[in-house]
XYZ file of C-alpha atoms in Angstrom:
617
model
C 135.430 170.200 73.529
C 133.721 167.510 75.733
C 130.452 168.997 75.269
C 127.849 166.030 75.623
C 130.363 163.526 76.665
C 128.712 161.973 80.056
C 130.007 162.829 83.282
C 131.243 159.285 84.191
C 133.483 159.045 81.270
C 135.042 162.469 82.109
C 135.699 161.313 85.678
C 137.202 158.165 84.518
C 139.438 159.986 82.200
C 140.399 162.249 84.913
C 141.444 159.424 87.208
C 143.316 157.830 84.687
C 145.441 160.858 83.780
C 146.128 161.669 87.730
C 147.345 158.137 88.226
C 149.322 158.143 85.039
C 152.673 159.459 85.164
C 153.427 162.351 82.587
C 156.491 160.350 81.910
C 154.762 157.206 81.278
C 153.958 156.125 77.703
C 150.278 155.672 76.788
C 149.573 151.789 76.884
C 147.169 149.884 74.606
C 144.789 149.774 77.131
C 144.751 153.741 77.731
C 144.455 154.035 73.925
C 141.457 151.499 73.848
C 139.681 153.456 76.252
C 140.536 156.757 75.045
C 139.138 155.766 71.700
C 135.904 154.331 72.975
C 135.668 157.530 74.827
C 135.731 159.374 71.486
C 133.359 157.285 69.903
C 131.133 157.676 72.302
C 131.309 161.418 72.330
C 130.784 161.526 68.240
C 127.743 159.227 68.742
C 126.398 161.376 71.160
C 124.797 164.494 69.779
C 125.234 167.749 71.582
C 121.435 168.369 71.520
C 120.510 165.109 72.818
C 118.954 164.877 76.199
C 120.225 162.250 78.207
C 117.907 159.370 78.385
C 117.084 156.922 81.103
C 119.289 154.189 79.878
C 122.373 156.631 79.978
C 121.267 157.981 83.452
C 121.414 154.096 84.683
C 124.648 153.688 82.767
C 126.171 156.769 84.607
C 124.934 155.674 87.588
C 126.238 152.215 87.530
C 129.818 153.478 86.459
C 130.055 156.173 89.010
C 128.814 153.491 91.603
C 131.555 151.124 90.458
C 134.381 153.789 90.204
C 133.352 155.294 93.436
C 133.731 151.851 95.216
C 137.113 151.236 93.612
C 138.424 154.686 94.737
C 137.033 154.060 98.335
C 138.711 150.716 98.743
C 142.037 152.112 97.415
C 142.400 149.260 94.957
C 144.546 150.079 91.963
C 142.190 150.457 89.090
C 144.791 148.188 86.789
C 144.243 145.279 89.136
C 140.660 145.915 89.701
C 140.192 145.800 85.662
C 142.203 142.316 85.238
C 139.758 141.124 88.085
C 137.002 142.132 86.325
C 138.328 140.328 83.289
C 138.783 137.321 85.220
C 135.568 137.246 86.496
C 133.885 137.998 83.274
C 135.906 134.951 81.878
C 134.970 132.820 84.706
C 131.171 133.843 84.053
C 131.377 132.966 80.416
C 133.299 129.490 81.174
C 130.534 128.640 83.856
C 127.816 129.812 81.127
C 129.280 127.617 78.407
C 129.720 124.492 80.895
C 126.245 124.905 81.794
C 125.369 124.883 78.218
C 127.173 121.767 77.517
C 126.003 119.827 80.364
C 122.304 120.793 79.646
C 122.664 119.853 75.838
C 120.232 116.726 75.994
C 117.568 119.135 77.286
C 118.127 121.881 74.879
C 118.292 119.412 71.737
C 114.930 117.642 73.183
C 113.509 121.403 73.477
C 114.384 121.600 69.795
C 112.977 118.597 68.730
C 109.771 119.285 70.822
C 109.743 122.919 68.839
C 110.208 121.220 65.441
C 107.098 118.627 66.109
C 105.066 121.433 67.206
C 105.694 123.352 64.115
C 105.221 119.990 62.010
C 101.975 119.290 63.734
C 100.706 122.694 63.198
C 101.581 122.459 59.462
C 99.658 119.072 59.048
C 96.713 120.770 61.098
C 96.631 123.722 58.435
C 96.923 120.878 55.833
C 94.077 119.033 57.094
C 91.854 122.252 57.419
C 92.395 123.261 54.021
C 91.529 119.785 52.727
C 88.677 119.606 54.749
C 87.743 122.898 53.591
C 88.335 121.623 49.824
C 86.207 118.420 50.531
C 83.340 120.402 51.890
C 83.243 122.736 49.007
C 83.440 120.348 46.133
C 81.277 117.761 47.864
C 78.038 119.522 46.647
C 78.776 119.304 42.982
C 80.024 116.071 43.267
C 77.062 114.714 44.646
C 75.088 116.487 41.768
C 77.460 114.953 39.173
C 76.752 111.398 40.659
C 73.210 111.792 40.966
C 72.305 112.628 37.370
C 75.098 110.980 35.404
C 75.560 107.702 37.100
C 73.650 106.601 40.431
C 70.214 107.397 38.693
C 70.824 106.657 35.018
C 73.614 103.638 34.859
C 72.540 99.979 35.107
C 73.171 98.613 38.632
C 75.460 95.924 37.160
C 77.762 98.263 35.250
C 81.335 98.899 36.106
C 80.658 102.924 36.338
C 77.858 102.687 38.916
C 79.875 100.520 41.162
C 82.941 102.755 40.720
C 80.660 105.810 41.891
C 78.930 103.536 44.600
C 82.362 103.044 46.053
C 82.592 106.981 45.987
C 79.354 107.653 47.512
C 80.382 105.202 50.304
C 83.236 106.873 50.915
C 81.871 110.635 51.143
C 79.130 108.907 53.600
C 82.060 107.689 55.545
C 83.537 110.720 55.653
C 80.746 112.798 56.697
C 79.802 110.562 59.349
C 83.267 111.008 60.874
C 82.875 114.748 60.897
C 79.794 114.734 62.000
C 81.088 112.729 64.949
C 83.489 115.466 65.373
C 80.400 118.130 65.579
C 81.395 119.896 62.196
C 79.036 122.508 61.276
C 79.804 122.375 57.692
C 78.249 118.878 57.607
C 74.814 120.400 57.349
C 75.326 122.072 53.924
C 75.270 118.886 52.011
C 73.393 116.229 54.708
C 70.545 116.423 52.845
C 72.094 115.974 49.190
C 74.146 113.243 50.283
C 71.279 111.284 52.317
C 68.946 111.653 49.410
C 71.400 110.161 46.894
C 71.910 107.509 49.546
C 68.157 106.398 49.601
C 68.192 106.212 45.802
C 70.999 104.027 45.228
C 69.823 101.815 47.865
C 66.643 101.295 46.215
C 68.215 100.448 42.911
C 70.520 97.975 44.595
C 68.047 96.319 46.793
C 65.702 95.949 43.394
C 68.464 94.447 41.354
C 69.463 91.937 44.065
C 65.955 90.516 44.248
C 65.715 90.340 40.530
C 69.082 88.037 40.411
C 68.076 85.914 43.464
C 64.296 85.664 41.664
C 66.099 84.138 38.685
C 67.178 81.029 40.754
C 63.649 79.827 40.064
C 63.658 79.793 36.534
C 63.283 76.377 35.319
C 66.398 74.734 33.893
C 68.974 77.189 35.354
C 72.421 76.574 36.636
C 71.770 78.530 39.998
C 75.818 78.777 40.020
C 75.929 81.378 37.166
C 73.820 83.909 38.783
C 75.486 83.248 41.954
C 78.775 84.261 40.009
C 77.101 87.726 39.037
C 76.397 88.162 42.784
C 79.985 87.832 43.811
C 81.183 90.134 41.182
C 78.961 92.625 42.799
C 79.592 91.589 46.369
C 79.659 95.445 47.148
C 76.303 96.005 46.657
C 75.187 93.946 49.535
C 78.366 95.578 51.413
C 76.930 98.964 50.622
C 73.336 97.924 51.933
C 74.808 96.624 54.785
C 76.664 99.741 56.284
C 73.716 101.713 55.260
C 70.770 99.931 56.429
C 70.884 96.703 58.094
C 67.132 95.861 57.644
C 67.316 95.987 53.850
C 70.467 93.824 54.112
C 68.783 91.371 56.158
C 65.394 91.254 54.172
C 67.818 90.644 50.800
C 69.677 87.636 52.662
C 66.226 86.223 54.078
C 64.863 86.017 50.467
C 68.207 84.456 49.492
C 68.155 81.854 52.051
C 64.291 80.991 51.420
C 64.875 80.860 47.638
C 68.166 78.597 47.555
C 66.830 76.314 50.407
C 63.672 75.441 48.163
C 65.978 74.703 45.297
C 68.237 72.677 47.182
C 65.556 70.684 48.650
C 63.758 70.122 45.292
C 66.983 69.135 43.378
C 68.140 66.223 46.301
C 64.479 65.189 46.614
C 64.297 64.372 42.598
C 67.792 63.527 42.183
C 67.716 60.994 45.116
C 64.451 59.652 44.067
C 65.225 58.964 40.395
C 68.923 57.673 41.241
C 67.826 55.019 43.698
C 65.385 53.654 40.837
C 68.712 52.713 39.083
C 69.802 49.975 41.969
C 70.220 46.561 41.034
C 67.639 44.158 42.108
C 67.479 40.163 42.413
C 63.830 40.188 43.191
C 61.712 38.464 40.603
C 58.919 40.522 38.649
C 55.932 39.965 37.129
C 54.477 41.112 33.743
C 51.798 43.595 33.745
C 48.974 40.990 32.708
C 49.768 38.738 35.621
C 49.859 41.549 38.148
C 46.835 42.967 36.855
C 44.560 39.870 37.785
C 45.691 40.210 41.399
C 44.194 41.888 44.225
C 45.740 44.307 46.212
C 46.018 42.130 49.259
C 47.481 39.154 46.990
C 50.136 41.882 45.576
C 50.937 43.106 49.035
C 51.399 39.308 49.927
C 53.516 38.446 47.199
C 55.731 41.236 47.291
C 56.403 40.284 51.419
C 56.962 36.741 50.084
C 59.584 37.718 47.694
C 61.138 40.262 49.567
C 61.547 38.042 52.388
C 63.055 35.251 50.180
C 65.510 37.513 48.697
C 66.651 38.349 52.800
C 67.097 34.642 53.330
C 68.883 33.932 50.140
C 71.356 36.701 50.615
C 72.689 35.623 54.298
C 75.998 33.658 54.579
C 74.348 30.531 55.684
C 71.679 30.071 52.880
C 71.527 27.354 50.450
C 72.642 28.021 46.757
C 69.521 26.556 45.429
C 66.285 28.570 45.636
C 62.953 27.465 45.787
C 60.374 28.893 43.318
C 57.589 30.407 44.526
C 55.098 28.488 42.118
C 53.344 31.084 40.609
C 55.091 30.671 37.177
C 57.823 28.233 37.645
C 58.560 25.319 39.485
C 62.309 24.902 38.649
C 64.937 26.036 41.479
C 66.773 29.229 40.488
C 70.387 29.654 41.772
C 71.136 32.861 42.632
C 74.543 34.850 41.778
C 76.259 35.915 45.148
C 79.521 36.932 43.955
C 78.407 40.554 44.621
C 76.995 39.656 48.046
C 80.009 37.935 49.710
C 82.873 39.069 47.473
C 84.659 42.650 46.732
C 85.210 42.433 43.114
C 85.911 45.943 41.417
C 83.765 47.558 44.101
C 86.838 48.921 46.207
C 87.254 51.334 43.285
C 84.637 53.676 45.273
C 86.952 54.483 47.613
C 90.049 55.212 45.371
C 89.726 55.874 41.516
C 85.889 56.490 41.527
C 85.923 58.480 44.762
C 85.477 61.806 43.107
C 84.192 60.172 39.837
C 81.307 62.386 38.006
C 77.986 61.939 39.210
C 75.187 59.581 37.885
C 72.758 61.026 35.261
C 69.397 59.253 36.014
C 68.058 60.157 32.519
C 71.318 59.310 30.774
C 71.521 56.155 32.739
C 67.842 54.975 31.855
C 68.717 55.380 28.320
C 71.466 53.375 28.273
C 69.842 50.849 30.453
C 72.330 51.027 33.177
C 72.076 49.546 36.759
C 74.130 50.110 39.827
C 75.030 48.895 43.124
C 73.446 50.538 46.035
C 77.136 51.963 47.216
C 77.715 53.570 43.929
C 74.349 55.471 43.901
C 75.044 56.287 47.564
C 78.269 57.668 46.621
C 76.674 59.650 43.759
C 73.989 61.418 45.982
C 76.793 62.164 48.836
C 79.328 63.426 46.364
C 76.600 65.737 45.122
C 75.626 66.860 48.500
C 79.436 67.320 49.196
C 79.933 69.335 45.966
C 77.017 71.482 46.493
C 77.571 72.160 50.552
C 81.242 73.162 49.706
C 80.280 75.769 47.053
C 77.274 77.000 49.022
C 79.055 77.315 51.954
C 81.929 79.517 50.660
C 79.449 81.552 48.615
C 77.891 82.255 51.954
C 81.398 83.286 53.428
C 82.382 85.489 50.559
C 79.111 86.917 49.616
C 77.509 87.554 53.127
C 80.792 88.513 54.808
C 80.042 85.826 57.745
C 82.401 83.427 59.360
C 82.635 80.899 61.905
C 79.363 80.059 64.186
C 77.212 82.886 62.065
C 78.464 81.017 58.761
C 77.448 77.767 60.013
C 74.049 78.987 61.363
C 73.119 80.623 57.831
C 74.478 77.203 56.144
C 72.019 75.338 58.286
C 69.088 77.176 57.315
C 69.519 76.681 53.712
C 70.591 73.237 53.955
C 68.532 71.859 56.798
C 65.467 70.526 54.676
C 67.806 69.080 52.095
C 69.572 67.339 54.516
C 66.730 65.715 56.311
C 65.435 64.896 52.909
C 68.366 63.004 52.297
C 68.715 61.212 55.685
C 65.338 60.104 55.159
C 65.781 58.822 51.772
C 69.013 57.109 52.621
C 67.551 55.280 55.907
C 64.817 53.961 53.563
C 67.223 52.434 51.407
C 69.641 51.350 54.123
C 66.835 49.423 56.073
C 66.570 47.342 52.907
C 69.930 46.713 52.420
C 71.103 43.490 53.410
C 74.533 43.636 51.881
C 77.060 43.874 54.434
C 80.016 44.671 52.079
C 77.814 47.606 50.416
C 77.045 48.834 53.731
C 80.723 49.006 55.183
C 81.575 50.822 51.626
C 79.174 53.344 52.422
C 80.445 53.504 56.105
C 83.915 54.142 54.525
C 82.811 56.742 51.886
C 81.053 58.555 54.951
C 84.520 58.882 56.538
C 86.166 59.981 53.411
C 83.500 62.290 52.429
C 83.921 63.971 55.898
C 87.699 64.359 55.826
C 87.176 66.044 52.342
C 84.948 68.380 54.079
C 87.517 69.211 56.632
C 90.288 69.675 53.942
C 87.977 72.290 52.279
C 87.271 73.967 55.393
C 83.621 73.438 55.450
C 82.697 72.477 59.050
C 79.005 72.702 58.982
C 78.476 68.916 57.799
C 79.932 67.300 60.668
C 76.320 66.431 62.204
C 75.360 65.028 59.015
C 78.239 62.293 58.415
C 77.706 61.458 62.377
C 73.912 60.601 61.985
C 74.483 58.568 58.773
C 77.385 56.572 60.141
C 75.269 55.477 62.939
C 72.426 54.576 60.455
C 74.846 52.746 58.407
C 76.505 51.004 61.328
C 73.311 50.061 63.113
C 71.902 48.617 59.887
C 75.585 46.617 60.025
C 75.470 45.225 62.897
C 71.771 44.090 62.238
C 73.027 42.120 58.861
C 75.812 40.676 60.598
C 73.385 39.221 63.191
C 71.603 37.791 60.774
C 74.909 36.224 58.702
C 75.615 34.682 62.232
C 72.213 33.461 62.922
C 71.933 31.895 59.512
C 75.461 30.027 60.035
C 74.346 28.591 63.555
C 70.969 27.777 62.167
C 72.676 25.389 59.242
C 71.445 21.704 60.065
C 74.398 19.863 58.429
C 71.901 16.714 58.368
C 69.795 18.406 55.620
C 72.490 20.193 53.438
C 72.055 19.134 49.723
C 74.751 17.850 48.696
C 75.669 16.169 52.261
C 79.114 17.109 53.704
C 82.209 15.463 52.040
C 85.562 16.321 52.653
C 85.615 19.108 49.982
C 85.672 22.629 50.673
C 82.210 23.842 51.625
C 80.415 26.703 50.033
C 79.714 28.489 53.023
C 83.394 28.487 54.246
C 84.261 29.942 50.421
C 81.603 32.681 51.360
C 82.767 33.410 54.601
C 86.542 33.571 53.135
C 85.774 36.006 50.540
C 83.432 37.982 52.770
C 86.003 38.488 55.651
C 88.673 39.574 52.951
C 86.594 42.014 51.396
C 85.844 43.760 54.604
C 89.575 43.564 55.897
C 90.539 45.274 52.153
C 87.813 48.071 52.601
C 88.818 48.798 55.855
C 92.523 48.884 55.218
C 92.004 51.305 52.547
C 91.015 53.950 54.659
C 92.685 53.169 58.034
C 96.119 51.621 59.094
C 94.131 49.383 61.651
C 91.022 47.522 61.601
C 88.536 49.284 63.698
C 87.127 47.977 66.845
C 83.631 47.746 65.707
C 84.466 45.771 62.854
C 86.841 43.406 64.474
C 84.237 42.274 66.899
C 81.861 41.352 64.264
C 84.594 39.353 62.613
C 85.429 37.545 65.902
C 81.923 36.127 66.292
C 81.568 35.634 62.774
C 84.866 33.376 62.928
C 83.401 31.856 65.862
C 80.211 30.783 64.463
C 82.227 29.618 61.390
C 84.512 27.256 63.633
C 81.520 25.764 65.077
C 79.833 25.111 61.554
C 83.068 23.685 60.483
C 83.148 21.350 63.532
C 79.708 20.270 62.755
C 80.315 19.707 59.054
C 83.387 17.256 60.115
C 81.522 15.620 62.980
C 79.059 14.414 60.275
C 81.564 12.502 58.526
C 81.636 8.496 59.670
C 85.867 8.488 59.233
C 88.055 10.295 61.142
C 90.719 10.588 58.748
C 87.821 12.069 56.347
C 86.732 14.648 59.161
C 90.633 15.717 59.652
C 90.591 15.966 55.554
C 87.590 17.933 55.716
C 89.016 20.365 58.282
C 92.296 20.898 56.697
C 90.881 21.563 53.115
C 88.367 24.303 54.537
C 91.201 26.074 56.211
C 93.165 25.522 53.105
C 90.516 27.409 51.113
C 90.172 30.310 53.735
C 94.027 30.613 53.399
C 94.121 30.411 49.850
C 91.711 33.014 49.807
C 93.448 35.257 52.116
C 96.902 34.710 49.917
C 95.075 35.828 47.038
C 93.823 39.185 48.767
C 97.227 39.800 50.290
C 98.742 39.315 46.938
C 96.569 41.899 45.613
C 97.397 44.022 48.605
C 101.111 43.493 48.154
C 101.140 44.644 44.599
C 98.678 47.482 45.268
C 101.524 48.811 47.535
C 104.245 48.218 45.818
C 102.770 50.249 42.832
C 102.031 52.944 45.483
C 105.400 53.299 46.845
C 106.961 52.942 43.260
C 104.789 55.969 42.625
C 106.106 58.038 45.914
C 109.538 57.355 45.250
C 108.918 59.719 41.976
C 111.029 63.077 42.314
C 108.012 65.005 42.707
C 107.322 63.557 46.004
C 110.637 63.957 47.374
C 109.612 66.483 49.942
C 106.356 64.618 50.724
C 105.775 63.893 54.444
C 104.060 60.659 53.652
C 107.056 59.195 52.257
C 108.452 58.931 55.882
C 105.611 57.449 57.156
C 105.511 54.382 54.475
C 106.061 51.125 55.727
C 108.570 49.171 54.173
C 107.129 46.534 52.003
C 109.299 43.648 53.288
C 108.387 44.378 56.856
C 104.615 43.581 55.410
C 105.992 40.299 53.955
C 107.725 39.336 57.126
C 104.325 40.012 58.792
C 102.588 37.807 56.304
C 105.037 35.141 56.771
C 104.342 34.654 60.236
C 100.958 33.316 59.173
C 101.778 31.443 56.318
C 105.597 30.409 55.798
C 105.200 29.212 52.125
C 103.684 32.573 50.895
């Protein structure tokens, strides 16, 4: 009946039978144990040989039972003790798992991350295999259909050139990783790269060469280059020597174009300058020898210089060649501002003067108008060129400035030389100061446009103008100091003198120009005005001292000072009107958030300051 049942089970059952009274009712525990023994008996085949596991299990059971019997312990108590130990062990195991929950969660996340990393690695390797598998066929298609057959400027060529550059970068990255599959397509893609570079180089050099055609607006082919900027980027990424060749060719070509343009434009433009010097007809000039002609031109130039000074007489003696009548020069443009201040406001960015159109219309201009046109042309072309260089050649900072200097240096040197010749021949101090103001405003305009490469040019030109302005102001002061009141025609009287009128208009003109670009009079100009004021005061004292009657002397001084005040009043009235109009414009709702409104001085404060100097103003 118990064949095949392990001995340990039978022994346990026998012991339980001995310990159990015949009258005792079978408990649930006994029934469970008997049921488990029966199940084990059924699962065990009679023919099965006992395995090592069964033997180990039997040995453990025998040892447990033997230890329990030897200790004299009640098996029920022993069973209950084992149950308590199992429950305690289970509880401790659960508690330990709870305490290590964070580490278990972290371990779970690390395992998940590892799984994801392996998945991405598998995807990358699969993509790499796919890329290398298709790159050969892609290169053949690009080579035959697009790179070799299409024109460089076409859209399809640029698209496939982008694709080629992408493949080159991909191969370079894999070659760095020492991927062996790169060698399979290296030759194909390199050959295609060289063929593409040859076509791109030829096309760029052809476009640059088109700048040299007569009557060509160079900004049009520049626009075509900007649209195809990736061509130069492709050369720069794959062969810097070829890219440098293209850049050097562009620098050489555009430098010559700018030099020729500015040299020709300045030369033709300054021929339109107004001139007060007397001219002779061709027949009279043909009778002069070379030495006589040079001597006559020198005398005319010297006479014009003296006549344009503050202390010069109104009547100019004739040189004696063709007329003995004295000529009266019009000095309205020499000592007064007129409408010339518009160069600092409305006409500051006016269109350039076209020389041949002005010649056909028989137009003539003041020096400052011609100066403005030349400088504005330089500002316009320089701004466009600097931005083009930064964009097309992908340079910035000091590298962009150096490249710009290589292009514009010859043109700038030519303009400085041309302007210097005209500046040294200019005796109009108002014109010179207007040019100084123009340099300041154009320099600020270049800063607003983000063009830092022209600062040296404006500094040099401004120093040149200030040097000439100092010399002309010194000549004005010397001319006032050299006035001989005994030889003045007509003799001095109580009426305001014409030199005093010149001085008042001249001073107002300089002050108005200064106020249009600065809030305060700059120190250099203030020093010149102070010296000139001292010379004029001394002249006024000499004029009044030449009068015999003391009352006439006093009236002479009063009338001359009143003339100065009236001229200043007219200038200040115009200034107040302009300021009032400007304030009215800024009061519009469009400028409601403009920061300049906070810096605007109230017009009543200006009136208070003016009344300090003239109570009846």
